[in-house]
Coordinates of C-alpha atoms in Angstrom, one line a residue:
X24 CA -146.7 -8.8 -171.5
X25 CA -148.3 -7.3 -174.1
X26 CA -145.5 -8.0 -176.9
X27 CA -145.9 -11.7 -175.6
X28 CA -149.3 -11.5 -176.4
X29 CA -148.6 -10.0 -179.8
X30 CA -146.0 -12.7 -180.5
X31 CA -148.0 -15.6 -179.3
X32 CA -150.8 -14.5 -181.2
X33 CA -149.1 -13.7 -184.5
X34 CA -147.6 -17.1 -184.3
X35 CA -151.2 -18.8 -183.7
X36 CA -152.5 -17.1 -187.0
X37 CA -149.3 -18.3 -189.0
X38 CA -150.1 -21.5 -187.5
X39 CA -153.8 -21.5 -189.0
X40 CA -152.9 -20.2 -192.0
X41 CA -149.9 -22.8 -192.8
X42 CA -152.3 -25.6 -191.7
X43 CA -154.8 -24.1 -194.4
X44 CA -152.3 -24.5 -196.8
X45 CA -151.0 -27.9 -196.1
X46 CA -154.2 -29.1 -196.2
X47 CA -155.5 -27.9 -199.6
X48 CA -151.8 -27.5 -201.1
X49 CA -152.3 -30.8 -203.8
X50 CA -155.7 -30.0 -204.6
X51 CA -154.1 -26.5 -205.9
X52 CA -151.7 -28.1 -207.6
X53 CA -154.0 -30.7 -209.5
X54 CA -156.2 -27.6 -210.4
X55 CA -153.2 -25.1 -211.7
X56 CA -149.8 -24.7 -213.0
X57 CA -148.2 -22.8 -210.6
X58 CA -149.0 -22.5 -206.8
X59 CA -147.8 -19.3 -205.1
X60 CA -146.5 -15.7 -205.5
X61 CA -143.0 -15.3 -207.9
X62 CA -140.4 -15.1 -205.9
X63 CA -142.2 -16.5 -202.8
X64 CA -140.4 -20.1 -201.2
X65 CA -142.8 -22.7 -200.5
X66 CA -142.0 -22.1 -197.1
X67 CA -143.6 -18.4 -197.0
X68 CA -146.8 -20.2 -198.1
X69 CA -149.6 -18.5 -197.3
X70 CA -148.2 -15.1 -198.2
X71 CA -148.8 -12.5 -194.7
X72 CA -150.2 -9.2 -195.9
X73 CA -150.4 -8.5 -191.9
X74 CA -150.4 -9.9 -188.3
X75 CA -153.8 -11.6 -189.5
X76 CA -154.4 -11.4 -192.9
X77 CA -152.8 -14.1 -195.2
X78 CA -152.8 -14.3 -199.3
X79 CA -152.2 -17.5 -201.7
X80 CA -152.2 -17.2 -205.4
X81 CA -152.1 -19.6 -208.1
X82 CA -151.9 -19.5 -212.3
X83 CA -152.1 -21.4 -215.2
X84 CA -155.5 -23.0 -215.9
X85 CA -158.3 -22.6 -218.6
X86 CA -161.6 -20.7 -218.1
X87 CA -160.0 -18.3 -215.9
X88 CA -156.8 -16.1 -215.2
X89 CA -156.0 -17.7 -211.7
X90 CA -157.2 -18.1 -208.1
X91 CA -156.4 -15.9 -205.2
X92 CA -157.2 -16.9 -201.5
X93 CA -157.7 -14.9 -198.7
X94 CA -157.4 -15.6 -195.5
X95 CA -159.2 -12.9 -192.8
X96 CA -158.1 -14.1 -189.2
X97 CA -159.4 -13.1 -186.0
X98 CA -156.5 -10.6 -184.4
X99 CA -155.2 -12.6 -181.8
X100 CA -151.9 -10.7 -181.9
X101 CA -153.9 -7.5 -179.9
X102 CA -156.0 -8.4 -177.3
X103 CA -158.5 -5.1 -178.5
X104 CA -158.8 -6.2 -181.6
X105 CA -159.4 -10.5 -180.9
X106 CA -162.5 -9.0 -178.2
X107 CA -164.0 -6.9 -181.3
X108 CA -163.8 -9.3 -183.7
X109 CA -164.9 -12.2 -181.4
X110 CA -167.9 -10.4 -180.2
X111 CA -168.5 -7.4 -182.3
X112 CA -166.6 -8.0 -185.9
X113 CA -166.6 -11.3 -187.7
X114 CA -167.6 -14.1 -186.4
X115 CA -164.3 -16.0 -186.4
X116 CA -162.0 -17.2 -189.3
X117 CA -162.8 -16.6 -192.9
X118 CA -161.5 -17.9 -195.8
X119 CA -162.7 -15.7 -199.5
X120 CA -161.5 -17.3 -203.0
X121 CA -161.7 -15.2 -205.8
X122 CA -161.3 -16.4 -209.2
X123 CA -161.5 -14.0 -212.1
X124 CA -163.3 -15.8 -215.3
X125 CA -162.6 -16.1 -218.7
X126 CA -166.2 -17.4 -219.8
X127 CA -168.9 -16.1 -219.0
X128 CA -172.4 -15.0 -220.2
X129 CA -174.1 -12.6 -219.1
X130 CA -175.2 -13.1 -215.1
X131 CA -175.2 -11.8 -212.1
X132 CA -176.3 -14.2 -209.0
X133 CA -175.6 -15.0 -205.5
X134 CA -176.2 -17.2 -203.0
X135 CA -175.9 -15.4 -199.6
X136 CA -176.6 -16.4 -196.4
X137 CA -179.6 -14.5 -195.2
X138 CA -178.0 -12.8 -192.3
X139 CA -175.6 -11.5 -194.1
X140 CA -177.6 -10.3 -197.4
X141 CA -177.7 -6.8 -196.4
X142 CA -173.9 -6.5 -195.6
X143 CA -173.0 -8.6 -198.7
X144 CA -174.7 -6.8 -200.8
X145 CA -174.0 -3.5 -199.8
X146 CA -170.6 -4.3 -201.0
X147 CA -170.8 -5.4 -204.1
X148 CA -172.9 -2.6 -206.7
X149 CA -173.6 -5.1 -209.4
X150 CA -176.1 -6.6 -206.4
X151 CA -177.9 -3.4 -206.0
X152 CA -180.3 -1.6 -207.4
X153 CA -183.3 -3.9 -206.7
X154 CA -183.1 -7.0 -208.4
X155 CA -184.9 -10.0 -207.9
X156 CA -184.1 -11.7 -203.9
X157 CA -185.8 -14.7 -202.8
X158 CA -185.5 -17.9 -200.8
X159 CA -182.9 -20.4 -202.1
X160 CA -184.6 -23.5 -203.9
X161 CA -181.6 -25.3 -203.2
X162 CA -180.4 -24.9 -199.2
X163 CA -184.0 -23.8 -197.4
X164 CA -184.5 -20.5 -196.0
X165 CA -181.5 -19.9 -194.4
X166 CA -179.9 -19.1 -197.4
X167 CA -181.0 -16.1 -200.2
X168 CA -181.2 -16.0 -203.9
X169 CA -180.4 -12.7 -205.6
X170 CA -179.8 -12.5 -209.4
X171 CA -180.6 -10.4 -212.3
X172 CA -182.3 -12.6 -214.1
X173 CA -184.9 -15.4 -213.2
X174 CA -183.3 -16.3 -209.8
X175 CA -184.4 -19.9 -210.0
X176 CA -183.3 -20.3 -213.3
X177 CA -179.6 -19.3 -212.6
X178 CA -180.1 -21.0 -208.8
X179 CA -180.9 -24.4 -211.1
X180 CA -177.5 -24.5 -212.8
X181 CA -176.0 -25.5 -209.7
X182 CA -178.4 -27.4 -208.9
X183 CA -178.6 -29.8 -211.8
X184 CA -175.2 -31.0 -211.4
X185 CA -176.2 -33.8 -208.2
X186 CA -172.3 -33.1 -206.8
X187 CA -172.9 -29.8 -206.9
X188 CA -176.3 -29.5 -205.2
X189 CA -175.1 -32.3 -202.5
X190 CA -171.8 -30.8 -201.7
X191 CA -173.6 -27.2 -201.1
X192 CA -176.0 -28.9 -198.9
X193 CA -173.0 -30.6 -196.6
X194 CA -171.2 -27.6 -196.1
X195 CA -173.9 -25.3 -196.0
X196 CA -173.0 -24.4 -192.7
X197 CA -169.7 -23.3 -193.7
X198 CA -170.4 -21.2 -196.6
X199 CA -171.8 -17.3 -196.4
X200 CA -171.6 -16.4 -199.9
X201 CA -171.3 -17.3 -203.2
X202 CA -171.6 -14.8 -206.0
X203 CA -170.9 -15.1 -209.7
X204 CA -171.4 -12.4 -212.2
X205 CA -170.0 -11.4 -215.7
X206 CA -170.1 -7.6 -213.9
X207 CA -168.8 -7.5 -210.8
X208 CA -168.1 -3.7 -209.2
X209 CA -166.8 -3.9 -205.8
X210 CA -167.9 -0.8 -203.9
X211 CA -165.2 1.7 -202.6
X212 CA -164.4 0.0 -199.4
X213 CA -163.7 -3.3 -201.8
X214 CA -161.8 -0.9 -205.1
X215 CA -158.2 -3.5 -203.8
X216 CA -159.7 -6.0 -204.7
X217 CA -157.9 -7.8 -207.9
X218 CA -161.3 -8.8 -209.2
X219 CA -162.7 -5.7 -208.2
X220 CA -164.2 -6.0 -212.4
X221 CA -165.5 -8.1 -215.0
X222 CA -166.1 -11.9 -214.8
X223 CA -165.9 -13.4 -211.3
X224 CA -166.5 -16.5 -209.0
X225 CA -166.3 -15.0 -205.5
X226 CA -166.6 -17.8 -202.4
X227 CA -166.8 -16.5 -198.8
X228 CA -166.6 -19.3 -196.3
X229 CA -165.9 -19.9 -192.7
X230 CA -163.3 -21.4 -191.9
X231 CA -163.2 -24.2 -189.1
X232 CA -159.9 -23.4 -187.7
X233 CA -158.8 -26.4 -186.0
X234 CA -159.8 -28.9 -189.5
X235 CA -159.4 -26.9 -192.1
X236 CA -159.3 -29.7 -194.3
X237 CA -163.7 -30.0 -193.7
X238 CA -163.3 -27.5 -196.5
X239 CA -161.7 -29.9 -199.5
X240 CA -165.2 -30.5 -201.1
X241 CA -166.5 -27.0 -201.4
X242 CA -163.0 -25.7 -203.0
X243 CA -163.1 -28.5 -205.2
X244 CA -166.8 -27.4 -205.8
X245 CA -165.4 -23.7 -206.4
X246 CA -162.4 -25.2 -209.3
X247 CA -165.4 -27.4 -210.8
X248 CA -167.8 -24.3 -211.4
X249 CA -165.5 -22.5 -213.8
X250 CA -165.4 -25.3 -216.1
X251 CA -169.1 -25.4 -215.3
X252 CA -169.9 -21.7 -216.2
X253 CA -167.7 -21.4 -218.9
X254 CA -170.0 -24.5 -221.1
X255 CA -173.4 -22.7 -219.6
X256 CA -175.1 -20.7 -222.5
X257 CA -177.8 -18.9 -221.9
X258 CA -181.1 -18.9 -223.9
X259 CA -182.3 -16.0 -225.9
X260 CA -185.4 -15.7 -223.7
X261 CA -182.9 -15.9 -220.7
X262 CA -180.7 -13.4 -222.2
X263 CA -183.6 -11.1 -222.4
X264 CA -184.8 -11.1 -219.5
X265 CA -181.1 -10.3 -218.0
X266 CA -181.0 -7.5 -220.3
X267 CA -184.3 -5.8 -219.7
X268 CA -184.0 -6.3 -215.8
X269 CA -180.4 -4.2 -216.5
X270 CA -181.9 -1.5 -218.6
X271 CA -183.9 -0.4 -215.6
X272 CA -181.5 -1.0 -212.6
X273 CA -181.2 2.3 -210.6
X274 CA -177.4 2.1 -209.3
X275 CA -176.0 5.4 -208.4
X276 CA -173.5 4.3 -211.3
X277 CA -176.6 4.5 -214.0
X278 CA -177.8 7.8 -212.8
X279 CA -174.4 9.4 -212.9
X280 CA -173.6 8.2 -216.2
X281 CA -176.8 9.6 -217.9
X282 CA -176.6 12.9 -216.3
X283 CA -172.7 13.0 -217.9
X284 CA -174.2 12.0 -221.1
X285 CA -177.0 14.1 -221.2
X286 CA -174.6 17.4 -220.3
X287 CA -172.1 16.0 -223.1
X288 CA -175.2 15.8 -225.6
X289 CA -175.8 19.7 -224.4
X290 CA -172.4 21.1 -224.5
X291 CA -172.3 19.2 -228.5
X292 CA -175.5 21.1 -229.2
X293 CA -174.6 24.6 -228.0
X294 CA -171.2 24.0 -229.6
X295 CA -172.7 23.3 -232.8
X296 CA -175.3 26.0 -232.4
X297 CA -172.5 28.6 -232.0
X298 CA -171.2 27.6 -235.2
X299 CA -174.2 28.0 -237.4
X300 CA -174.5 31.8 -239.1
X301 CA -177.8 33.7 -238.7
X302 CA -179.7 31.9 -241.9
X303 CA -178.6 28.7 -240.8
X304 CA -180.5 29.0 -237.1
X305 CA -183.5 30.3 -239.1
X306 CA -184.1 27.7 -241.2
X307 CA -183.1 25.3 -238.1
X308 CA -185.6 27.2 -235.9
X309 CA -188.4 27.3 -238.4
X310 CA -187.9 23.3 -238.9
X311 CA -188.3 22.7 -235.4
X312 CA -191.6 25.0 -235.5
X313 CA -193.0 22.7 -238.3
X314 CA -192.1 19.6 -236.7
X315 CA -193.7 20.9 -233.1
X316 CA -196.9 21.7 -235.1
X317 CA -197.1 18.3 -237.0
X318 CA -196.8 16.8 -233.5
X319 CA -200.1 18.6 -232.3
X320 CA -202.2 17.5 -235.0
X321 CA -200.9 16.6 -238.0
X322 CA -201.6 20.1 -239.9
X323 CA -200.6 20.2 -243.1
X324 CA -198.1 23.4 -242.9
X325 CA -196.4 25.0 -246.5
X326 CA -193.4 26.1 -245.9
X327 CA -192.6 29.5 -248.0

């Protein structure tokens, strides 16, 4: 019984995730060069990683090295695992695109919905440290705005292109996330990733498993924004602010990385100290004396 199960259920996910595929498989190929893994026959499109976990890949396009999908299916091969995931785990089907960018200024913003914000965050480090979260502008309250600059500012690029704005609003109730940043650092349970660094378009969406096709206009959305980021140019002021909100993040990362600097910048000073004969660290010690006592009060000392 329980191999039946197994079988049956393995079958049902191939199912979804070949129906995915048939229903997205020309927009792919209008938006890149080559659909699909080398080596992989059209007819072992989408790719299985495992019983419920599905891959398609695609190359060849400008503004960006490729596009990998993701498909993260309930387990309906184990009984166990389709009762934790249907009413403990995720809710349900998901699709994630991934598309590692060429062009990119320097950003870092996401659109998450809110009851996921803590969870979605918590996995990607270039969304921690406290930066700037509010209510999205653009889809109500529902939805989250966290960005390391102005987060309205980088919200209003997508919201100045009218198909854009209109096609986030009609499938706002499929999307959970979408995050774009010129630094993305996927935390440890994320290191797989392929675009676990540097310039990324990330889109985490459910994914209506019986019309998978409801989803044509936010993945055409997704293949529209890389041409769309790679023309935006910040403005100095912009840049600025970006920069200064950076300089004062405090990511485990940043911490880590000054205390390795500063015990570098010791070791190179007791290094060079050991080096130095006797006259050398007296005339080095008496320096420092005369600096410390300029410092105090700007006592004129003659040195003999």
């Amino acid at each position: 019984v329980y191999m039946g199960g197994w079988v049956a259920g393995y079958r049902k996910n191939r199912a979804v995730a070949r129906r995915f595929y048939e229903a997205h498989r020309a927009l792919l190929e209008r938006n890149f060069h080559h659909v699909g893994e080398l080596g992989s026959s059209e007819a072992d499109l989408p790719v299985a990683r495992s019983q419920s976990e599905f891959s398609l890949s695609a190359t060849g396009r400008v503004h960006c090295s490729g596009v990998l999908v993701s498909l993260n299916l309930v387990s309906r091969q184990d009984p166990l695992s389709w009762a934790y995931d249907t009413f403990i785990g995720q809710e349900g089907d998901e699709v994630v695109v991934e598309i590692p960018l060429d062009d990119l200024d320097p950003m870092t913003f996401a659109l998450i919905r809110k009851t996921e914000q803590e969870a979605y965050t918590g996995e990607w480090k270039d969304l921690q440290g406290g930066l700037a979260t509010q209510p999205s502008r653009l889809l109500g309250r529902t939805f989250s705005v966290t960005a390391d600059g102005p987060p309205g500012q980088l919200e209003d690029i997508l919201g100045r292109v009218p198909d854009v704005a209109t096609t986030l609003r009609a499938n706002a109730r499929y999307l959970r996330a979408l995050h774009v940043s010129d630094r993305a650092i996927a935390s440890p349970a994320r290191s797989g990733s392929p675009s676990a660094r540097g310039g990324l378009l990330r889109l985490l969406l459910k994914l209506p498993t019986d019309h998978p096709e409801e989803l044509a206009l936010i993945l055409k959305m997704a293949f529209y924004l890389v041409d769309l980021y790679a023309r935006v140019k910040l403005t100095r002021a912009e840049r600025t602010a970006i920069d200064r909100t950076r300089s004062r993040l405090t990511t485990p990362e940043s911490k880590n990385l000054q205390e390795k600097r500063q015990e570098e910048y010791q070791l190179r000073k007791e290094r060079e100290w050991s080096n130095l004969t006797e006259e050398e660290r007296r005339k080095r010690e008496e320096r420092n004396r005369m600096r410390k006592l300029k410092k105090r009060g700007g006592t004129k000392v003659i040195a003999k």
